[in-house]
Tab-separated table of C-alpha atoms in Angstrom:
chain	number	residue	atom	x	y	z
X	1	UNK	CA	68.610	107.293	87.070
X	2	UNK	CA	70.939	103.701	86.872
X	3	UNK	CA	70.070	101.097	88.915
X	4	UNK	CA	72.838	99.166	90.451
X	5	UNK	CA	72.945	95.676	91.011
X	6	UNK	CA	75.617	92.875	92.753
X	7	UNK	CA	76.593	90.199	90.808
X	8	UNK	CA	78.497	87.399	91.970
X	9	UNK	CA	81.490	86.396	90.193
X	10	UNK	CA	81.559	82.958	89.227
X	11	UNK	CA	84.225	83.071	86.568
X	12	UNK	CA	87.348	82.564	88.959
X	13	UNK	CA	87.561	80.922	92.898
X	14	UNK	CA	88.272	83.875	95.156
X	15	UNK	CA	91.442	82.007	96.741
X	16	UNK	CA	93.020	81.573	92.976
X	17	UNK	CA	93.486	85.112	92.868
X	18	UNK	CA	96.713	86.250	94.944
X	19	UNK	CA	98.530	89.388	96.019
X	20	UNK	CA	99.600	90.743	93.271
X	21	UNK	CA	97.585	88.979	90.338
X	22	UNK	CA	95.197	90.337	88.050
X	23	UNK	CA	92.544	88.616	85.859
X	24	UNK	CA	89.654	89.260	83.598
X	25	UNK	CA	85.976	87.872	83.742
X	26	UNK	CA	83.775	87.532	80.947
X	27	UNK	CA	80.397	86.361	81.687
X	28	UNK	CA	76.759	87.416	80.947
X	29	UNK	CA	76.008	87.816	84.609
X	30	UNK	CA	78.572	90.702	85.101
X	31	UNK	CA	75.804	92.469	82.518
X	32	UNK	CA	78.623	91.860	79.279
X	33	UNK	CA	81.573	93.664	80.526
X	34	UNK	CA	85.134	92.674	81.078
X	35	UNK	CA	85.779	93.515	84.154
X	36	UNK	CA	89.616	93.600	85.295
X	37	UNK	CA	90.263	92.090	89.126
X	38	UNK	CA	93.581	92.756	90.969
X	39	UNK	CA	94.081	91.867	94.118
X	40	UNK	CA	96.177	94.187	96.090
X	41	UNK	CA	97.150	95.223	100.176
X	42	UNK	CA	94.367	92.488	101.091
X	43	UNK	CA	91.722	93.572	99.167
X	44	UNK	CA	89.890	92.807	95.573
X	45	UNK	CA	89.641	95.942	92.909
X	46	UNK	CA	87.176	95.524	89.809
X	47	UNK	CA	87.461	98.110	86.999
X	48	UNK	CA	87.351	97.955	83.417
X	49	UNK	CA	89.180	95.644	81.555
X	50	UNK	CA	90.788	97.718	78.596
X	51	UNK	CA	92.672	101.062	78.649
X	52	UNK	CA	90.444	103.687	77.259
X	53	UNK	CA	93.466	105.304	75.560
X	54	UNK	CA	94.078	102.382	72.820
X	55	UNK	CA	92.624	99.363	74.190
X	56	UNK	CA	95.444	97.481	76.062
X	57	UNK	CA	94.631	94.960	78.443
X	58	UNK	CA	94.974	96.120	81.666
X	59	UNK	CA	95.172	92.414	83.159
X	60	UNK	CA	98.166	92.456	81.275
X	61	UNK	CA	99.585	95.142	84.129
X	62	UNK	CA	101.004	95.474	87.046
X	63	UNK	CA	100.232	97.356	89.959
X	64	UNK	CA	103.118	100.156	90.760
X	65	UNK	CA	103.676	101.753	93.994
X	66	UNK	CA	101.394	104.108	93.765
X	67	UNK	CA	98.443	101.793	94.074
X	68	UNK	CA	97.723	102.246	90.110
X	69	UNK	CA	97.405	99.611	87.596
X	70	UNK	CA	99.535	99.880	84.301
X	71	UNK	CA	98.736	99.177	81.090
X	72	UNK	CA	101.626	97.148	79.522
X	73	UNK	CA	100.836	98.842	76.433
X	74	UNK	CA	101.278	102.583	76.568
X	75	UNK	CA	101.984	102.282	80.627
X	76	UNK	CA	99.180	104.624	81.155
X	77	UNK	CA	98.412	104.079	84.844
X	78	UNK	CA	94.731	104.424	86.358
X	79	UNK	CA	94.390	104.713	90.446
X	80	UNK	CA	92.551	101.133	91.771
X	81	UNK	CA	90.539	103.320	94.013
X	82	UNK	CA	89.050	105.983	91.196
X	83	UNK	CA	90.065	104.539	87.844
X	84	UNK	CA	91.796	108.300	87.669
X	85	UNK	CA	95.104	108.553	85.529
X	86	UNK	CA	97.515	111.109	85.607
X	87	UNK	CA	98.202	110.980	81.780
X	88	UNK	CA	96.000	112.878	79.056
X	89	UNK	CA	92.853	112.895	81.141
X	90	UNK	CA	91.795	109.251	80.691
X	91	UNK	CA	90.111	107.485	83.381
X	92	UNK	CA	88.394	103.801	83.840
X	93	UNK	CA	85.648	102.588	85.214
X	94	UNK	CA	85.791	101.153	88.812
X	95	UNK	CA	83.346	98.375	89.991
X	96	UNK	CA	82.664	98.418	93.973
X	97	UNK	CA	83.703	95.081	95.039
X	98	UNK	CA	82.794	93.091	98.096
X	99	UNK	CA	83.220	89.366	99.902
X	100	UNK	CA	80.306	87.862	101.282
X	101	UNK	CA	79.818	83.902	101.968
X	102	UNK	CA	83.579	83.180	100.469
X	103	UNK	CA	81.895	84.379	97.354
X	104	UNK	CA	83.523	87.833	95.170
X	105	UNK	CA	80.728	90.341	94.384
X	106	UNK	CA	80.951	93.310	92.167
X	107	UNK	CA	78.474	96.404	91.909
X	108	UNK	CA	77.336	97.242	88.153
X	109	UNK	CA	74.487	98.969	86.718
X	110	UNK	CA	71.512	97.112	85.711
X	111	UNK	CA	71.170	96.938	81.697
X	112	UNK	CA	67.130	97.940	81.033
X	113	UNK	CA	66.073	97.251	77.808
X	114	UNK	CA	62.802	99.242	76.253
X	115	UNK	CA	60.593	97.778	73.605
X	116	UNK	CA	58.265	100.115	71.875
């Protein structure tokens, strides 16, 4: 069964991220991924950084109407909420995200390593 953990984000102050923006964070406490953050209607998304149908990056998109991001590559677009898309059955990973002492969190699983 994974185990979850928070990990505060560390990479990028909270107010440098606007309506509208999108960024990536690489850092060994977010357990080695990218993780993609948009911040859209008042509130911070986390999911994946690249497209799982070729790789783009999805900080590279924009956020449509439909509260999806899309990839400026292929403009596959994957729902904030879910990480569903609508095209070809892909789908991304999405982070729960959270604000707590002016400080972003994000929910990932804990990496376990077994020797032996």
């Amino acid at each position: 069964m994974p185990r979850y953990e928070w990990f505060r984000i560390t990479d990028i102050p909270l107010k440098s991220l606007l309506e509208g923006d999108s960024t990536v964070i690489r850092q060994s406490k977010t357990e080695g991924k990218n993780i993609c953050l948009v911040r859209h209607k008042g509130k911070i998304f986390a999911l994946n950084a690249r497209c799982p149908h070729s790789g783009g990056p999805l900080s590279g998109g924009v956020v449509n109407e439909n509260d999806q991001i899309v990839c400026p590559w292929h403009r596959f677009a994957f729902d904030l909420n879910t990480g569903n898309s609508d095209s070809g059955g892909y789908f991304v990973e999405t982070y729960e995200t959270k604000v707590e002492n002016r400080s972003l969190w994000v929910k990932l699983k804990k990496k376990w390593f077994h020797f032996g």
